[in-house]
């Protein structure tokens, strides 16, 4: 838990369950706690220097966000998503992200954050850092949602994107999953830079449909591999 202990400074003097949950949410999104991991109250509480009650409240908050699950007589675990979970995540993404693009006012649009995320993804790809490409892709879509200028929408999608990362962490070939979206993010960026809002919405809708199929295909291949090996 050495790496997690470094986060203790983030708690400051007014440690709260919300701050603990923020730290754990970020660590789950980064893959520090992969899907299926049992979370030890003693280890995490000791690393962060928080009480058992505070930690349990943080666990409760993240369970509500569907990032954790409590298994009777076993403890608290990082969730492993089902196909149905993945489909529901993408349904939410389509509803929200496409509505954000559709609701943009008149151009020019404030796309600097999108451009930064595209550049971040390309830098990661050049070094073969496909986890970094995945992170950059999440940043791209967070910046896209932020174009709505809605704190409530940002908060909603923060949890959705964190849950999405649970799906990405069980994919065996991250390059195959994420590499195609480097170019597609660039296409979306260019459409918005040029003020082509309708084109951007159409590109995004197709993008999300394709991404859902790719993630479900990766899930299917993993399940088939497990069946062949008896796992």
Short mmCIF file of C-alpha atoms in Angstrom, two decimals:
data_model
loop_
_atom_site.label_atom_id
_atom_site.label_comp_id
_atom_site.label_asym_id
_atom_site.label_seq_id
_atom_site.Cartn_x
_atom_site.Cartn_y
_atom_site.Cartn_z
CA UNK A 1 0.00 0.00 0.00
CA UNK A 2 3.01 2.27 -0.29
CA UNK A 3 1.67 4.09 -3.32
CA UNK A 4 -1.67 4.68 -1.66
CA UNK A 5 0.04 6.03 1.46
CA UNK A 6 1.42 8.83 -0.74
CA UNK A 7 -2.17 10.04 -1.17
CA UNK A 8 -2.53 10.73 2.56
CA UNK A 9 -1.40 14.32 2.00
CA UNK A 10 -4.44 14.90 -0.21
CA UNK A 11 -6.72 14.45 2.78
CA UNK A 12 -5.44 17.53 4.57
CA UNK A 13 -6.64 18.33 8.05
CA UNK A 14 -10.32 17.87 7.30
CA UNK A 15 -10.42 14.23 6.25
CA UNK A 16 -13.85 13.19 5.02
CA UNK A 17 -15.40 10.13 3.45
CA UNK A 18 -15.94 12.13 0.27
CA UNK A 19 -12.23 12.84 -0.03
CA UNK A 20 -11.36 9.22 0.66
CA UNK A 21 -13.84 8.13 -1.99
CA UNK A 22 -12.28 10.58 -4.46
CA UNK A 23 -8.86 9.00 -3.88
CA UNK A 24 -10.17 5.45 -4.17
CA UNK A 25 -12.20 6.31 -7.27
CA UNK A 26 -9.07 7.66 -8.95
CA UNK A 27 -7.05 4.62 -7.94
CA UNK A 28 -9.73 2.28 -9.29
CA UNK A 29 -9.81 4.23 -12.56
CA UNK A 30 -6.02 3.97 -12.82
CA UNK A 31 -6.13 0.20 -12.33
CA UNK A 32 -4.34 0.33 -8.96
CA UNK A 33 -7.26 -1.77 -7.69
CA UNK A 34 -8.27 -3.97 -10.66
CA UNK A 35 -11.77 -5.46 -11.03
CA UNK A 36 -12.30 -8.34 -8.63
CA UNK A 37 -9.86 -6.98 -6.02
CA UNK A 38 -10.90 -7.33 -2.39
CA UNK A 39 -10.35 -4.05 -0.54
CA UNK A 40 -8.80 -4.47 2.89
CA UNK A 41 -10.10 -2.03 5.48
CA UNK A 42 -6.96 -2.43 7.60
CA UNK A 43 -4.49 -1.89 4.74
CA UNK A 44 -6.30 1.03 3.11
CA UNK A 45 -7.27 2.68 6.39
CA UNK A 46 -3.68 2.41 7.59
CA UNK A 47 -2.25 3.74 4.33
CA UNK A 48 -4.55 6.78 4.33
CA UNK A 49 -4.60 7.25 8.09
CA UNK A 50 -8.41 7.29 8.35
CA UNK A 51 -10.83 5.64 10.73
CA UNK A 52 -12.70 2.45 9.93
CA UNK A 53 -16.01 4.36 9.99
CA UNK A 54 -14.75 6.94 7.50
CA UNK A 55 -13.47 4.23 5.20
CA UNK A 56 -16.72 2.29 5.38
CA UNK A 57 -18.65 5.43 4.44
CA UNK A 58 -16.32 5.92 1.46
CA UNK A 59 -16.95 2.30 0.46
CA UNK A 60 -20.69 2.95 0.73
CA UNK A 61 -20.43 5.98 -1.57
CA UNK A 62 -18.47 4.03 -4.18
CA UNK A 63 -20.88 1.10 -3.93
CA UNK A 64 -23.67 3.55 -4.72
CA UNK A 65 -21.66 4.60 -7.79
CA UNK A 66 -21.45 0.92 -8.81
CA UNK A 67 -17.66 0.83 -8.57
CA UNK A 68 -17.62 -1.47 -5.54
CA UNK A 69 -19.83 -4.27 -4.31
CA UNK A 70 -20.29 -5.81 -0.88
CA UNK A 71 -20.31 -9.60 -0.84
CA UNK A 72 -21.88 -11.12 2.25
CA UNK A 73 -19.33 -12.62 4.63
CA UNK A 74 -16.52 -11.90 2.16
CA UNK A 75 -15.99 -8.14 2.17
CA UNK A 76 -15.90 -5.30 -0.35
CA UNK A 77 -14.67 -5.86 -3.89
CA UNK A 78 -14.06 -3.79 -7.01
CA UNK A 79 -16.89 -4.71 -9.36
CA UNK A 80 -16.44 -6.89 -12.41
CA UNK A 81 -18.83 -5.60 -15.06
CA UNK A 82 -21.18 -7.80 -17.04
CA UNK A 83 -22.10 -7.37 -20.71
CA UNK A 84 -25.35 -5.77 -19.55
CA UNK A 85 -23.43 -3.27 -17.42
CA UNK A 86 -21.27 -2.30 -20.39
CA UNK A 87 -24.28 -1.85 -22.67
CA UNK A 88 -25.97 0.35 -20.07
CA UNK A 89 -22.85 2.50 -19.66
CA UNK A 90 -22.73 3.11 -23.40
CA UNK A 91 -26.46 3.84 -23.52
CA UNK A 92 -25.89 6.55 -20.92
CA UNK A 93 -22.88 7.87 -22.80
CA UNK A 94 -24.84 8.13 -26.05
CA UNK A 95 -27.73 9.93 -24.38
CA UNK A 96 -25.49 12.45 -22.63
CA UNK A 97 -22.56 13.00 -24.99
CA UNK A 98 -24.65 13.31 -28.14
CA UNK A 99 -27.02 15.69 -26.34
CA UNK A 100 -24.06 17.84 -25.30
CA UNK A 101 -22.87 18.18 -28.89
CA UNK A 102 -26.42 18.76 -30.16
CA UNK A 103 -26.93 21.50 -27.56
CA UNK A 104 -23.83 23.50 -28.39
CA UNK A 105 -24.51 27.10 -29.32
CA UNK A 106 -23.01 28.91 -32.25
CA UNK A 107 -19.36 28.29 -33.13
CA UNK A 108 -16.57 28.76 -32.38
CA UNK A 109 -16.58 26.11 -29.66
CA UNK A 110 -14.09 25.99 -26.78
CA UNK A 111 -12.20 22.88 -27.88
CA UNK A 112 -8.72 23.53 -26.43
CA UNK A 113 -9.25 20.79 -23.83
CA UNK A 114 -10.21 18.34 -26.58
CA UNK A 115 -7.10 19.26 -28.56
CA UNK A 116 -4.93 18.71 -25.49
CA UNK A 117 -6.46 15.25 -24.95
CA UNK A 118 -5.85 14.30 -28.60
CA UNK A 119 -2.20 15.33 -28.26
CA UNK A 120 -1.93 13.41 -24.97
CA UNK A 121 -3.22 10.26 -26.67
CA UNK A 122 -0.78 10.55 -29.57
CA UNK A 123 2.15 11.01 -27.21
CA UNK A 124 1.17 7.90 -25.28
CA UNK A 125 0.76 5.89 -28.50
CA UNK A 126 4.23 6.83 -29.70
CA UNK A 127 5.72 5.16 -26.63
CA UNK A 128 3.39 2.16 -26.74
CA UNK A 129 1.63 3.25 -23.55
CA UNK A 130 -1.86 1.93 -24.33
CA UNK A 131 -3.05 2.45 -20.79
CA UNK A 132 -2.06 6.09 -21.30
CA UNK A 133 -3.99 6.15 -24.58
CA UNK A 134 -7.03 4.86 -22.71
CA UNK A 135 -6.63 7.59 -20.09
CA UNK A 136 -6.29 10.25 -22.77
CA UNK A 137 -9.44 8.96 -24.43
CA UNK A 138 -11.35 9.30 -21.16
CA UNK A 139 -9.96 12.82 -20.82
CA UNK A 140 -11.19 13.61 -24.34
CA UNK A 141 -14.73 12.57 -23.50
CA UNK A 142 -14.69 14.37 -20.16
CA UNK A 143 -13.68 17.54 -22.00
CA UNK A 144 -16.45 16.92 -24.52
CA UNK A 145 -19.03 16.66 -21.72
CA UNK A 146 -17.57 19.79 -20.11
CA UNK A 147 -18.62 21.77 -23.19
CA UNK A 148 -22.14 21.70 -21.71
CA UNK A 149 -20.95 23.92 -18.87
CA UNK A 150 -22.98 21.85 -16.38
CA UNK A 151 -21.50 20.82 -13.05
CA UNK A 152 -24.29 18.25 -12.63
CA UNK A 153 -23.55 16.64 -15.98
CA UNK A 154 -19.84 16.60 -15.19
CA UNK A 155 -20.56 14.88 -11.87
CA UNK A 156 -22.84 12.30 -13.47
CA UNK A 157 -20.34 11.42 -16.16
CA UNK A 158 -17.39 11.31 -13.78
CA UNK A 159 -18.95 8.20 -12.25
CA UNK A 160 -19.88 6.77 -15.65
CA UNK A 161 -16.33 7.17 -16.95
CA UNK A 162 -14.87 5.65 -13.78
CA UNK A 163 -17.16 2.66 -14.24
CA UNK A 164 -16.16 2.45 -17.91
CA UNK A 165 -12.55 2.06 -16.85
CA UNK A 166 -13.55 -1.13 -15.03
CA UNK A 167 -14.46 -2.56 -18.42
CA UNK A 168 -11.22 -1.39 -20.02
CA UNK A 169 -9.10 -3.01 -17.28
CA UNK A 170 -10.22 -6.54 -18.16
CA UNK A 171 -9.48 -6.20 -21.90
CA UNK A 172 -6.52 -8.37 -22.88
CA UNK A 173 -5.43 -6.34 -25.93
CA UNK A 174 -5.72 -2.62 -25.06
CA UNK A 175 -3.95 -1.52 -28.24
CA UNK A 176 -6.54 -3.23 -30.44
CA UNK A 177 -9.32 -1.60 -28.44
CA UNK A 178 -8.00 1.95 -28.13
CA UNK A 179 -5.77 2.65 -31.15
CA UNK A 180 -8.61 3.27 -33.66
CA UNK A 181 -9.98 6.08 -31.52
CA UNK A 182 -6.87 8.22 -31.86
CA UNK A 183 -7.93 9.04 -35.42
CA UNK A 184 -11.62 9.23 -34.54
CA UNK A 185 -10.98 11.70 -31.73
CA UNK A 186 -9.04 13.79 -34.22
CA UNK A 187 -12.00 13.69 -36.64
CA UNK A 188 -14.39 14.80 -33.91
CA UNK A 189 -12.03 17.59 -32.89
CA UNK A 190 -11.73 18.84 -36.47
CA UNK A 191 -15.52 18.81 -36.98
CA UNK A 192 -16.00 20.92 -33.85
CA UNK A 193 -13.11 23.22 -34.71
CA UNK A 194 -14.81 23.87 -38.06
CA UNK A 195 -18.18 24.45 -36.42
CA UNK A 196 -19.77 21.35 -38.01
CA UNK A 197 -21.92 20.46 -35.03
CA UNK A 198 -24.30 18.10 -36.89
CA UNK A 199 -21.41 16.21 -38.45
CA UNK A 200 -19.75 15.95 -35.04
CA UNK A 201 -22.90 14.49 -33.50
CA UNK A 202 -23.20 11.91 -36.29
CA UNK A 203 -19.53 10.97 -35.93
CA UNK A 204 -19.91 10.65 -32.16
CA UNK A 205 -23.02 8.44 -32.39
CA UNK A 206 -21.27 6.07 -34.80
CA UNK A 207 -18.10 6.19 -32.68
CA UNK A 208 -19.94 5.13 -29.50
CA UNK A 209 -21.80 2.33 -31.30
CA UNK A 210 -18.53 0.97 -32.67
CA UNK A 211 -16.81 1.30 -29.29
CA UNK A 212 -19.58 -0.66 -27.58
CA UNK A 213 -19.25 -3.46 -30.11
CA UNK A 214 -15.47 -3.56 -29.63
CA UNK A 215 -15.69 -3.72 -25.84
CA UNK A 216 -18.36 -6.42 -25.92
CA UNK A 217 -16.30 -8.36 -28.46
CA UNK A 218 -13.28 -8.14 -26.14
CA UNK A 219 -15.46 -9.36 -23.25
CA UNK A 220 -16.70 -12.24 -25.38
CA UNK A 221 -13.18 -13.28 -26.36
CA UNK A 222 -12.09 -13.18 -22.72
CA UNK A 223 -15.01 -15.37 -21.71
CA UNK A 224 -14.28 -17.83 -24.50
CA UNK A 225 -10.64 -18.01 -23.47
CA UNK A 226 -11.66 -18.64 -19.87
CA UNK A 227 -13.96 -21.45 -20.98
CA UNK A 228 -11.17 -23.10 -23.00
CA UNK A 229 -8.71 -22.94 -20.08
CA UNK A 230 -11.25 -23.81 -17.43
CA UNK A 231 -10.89 -20.35 -15.83
#
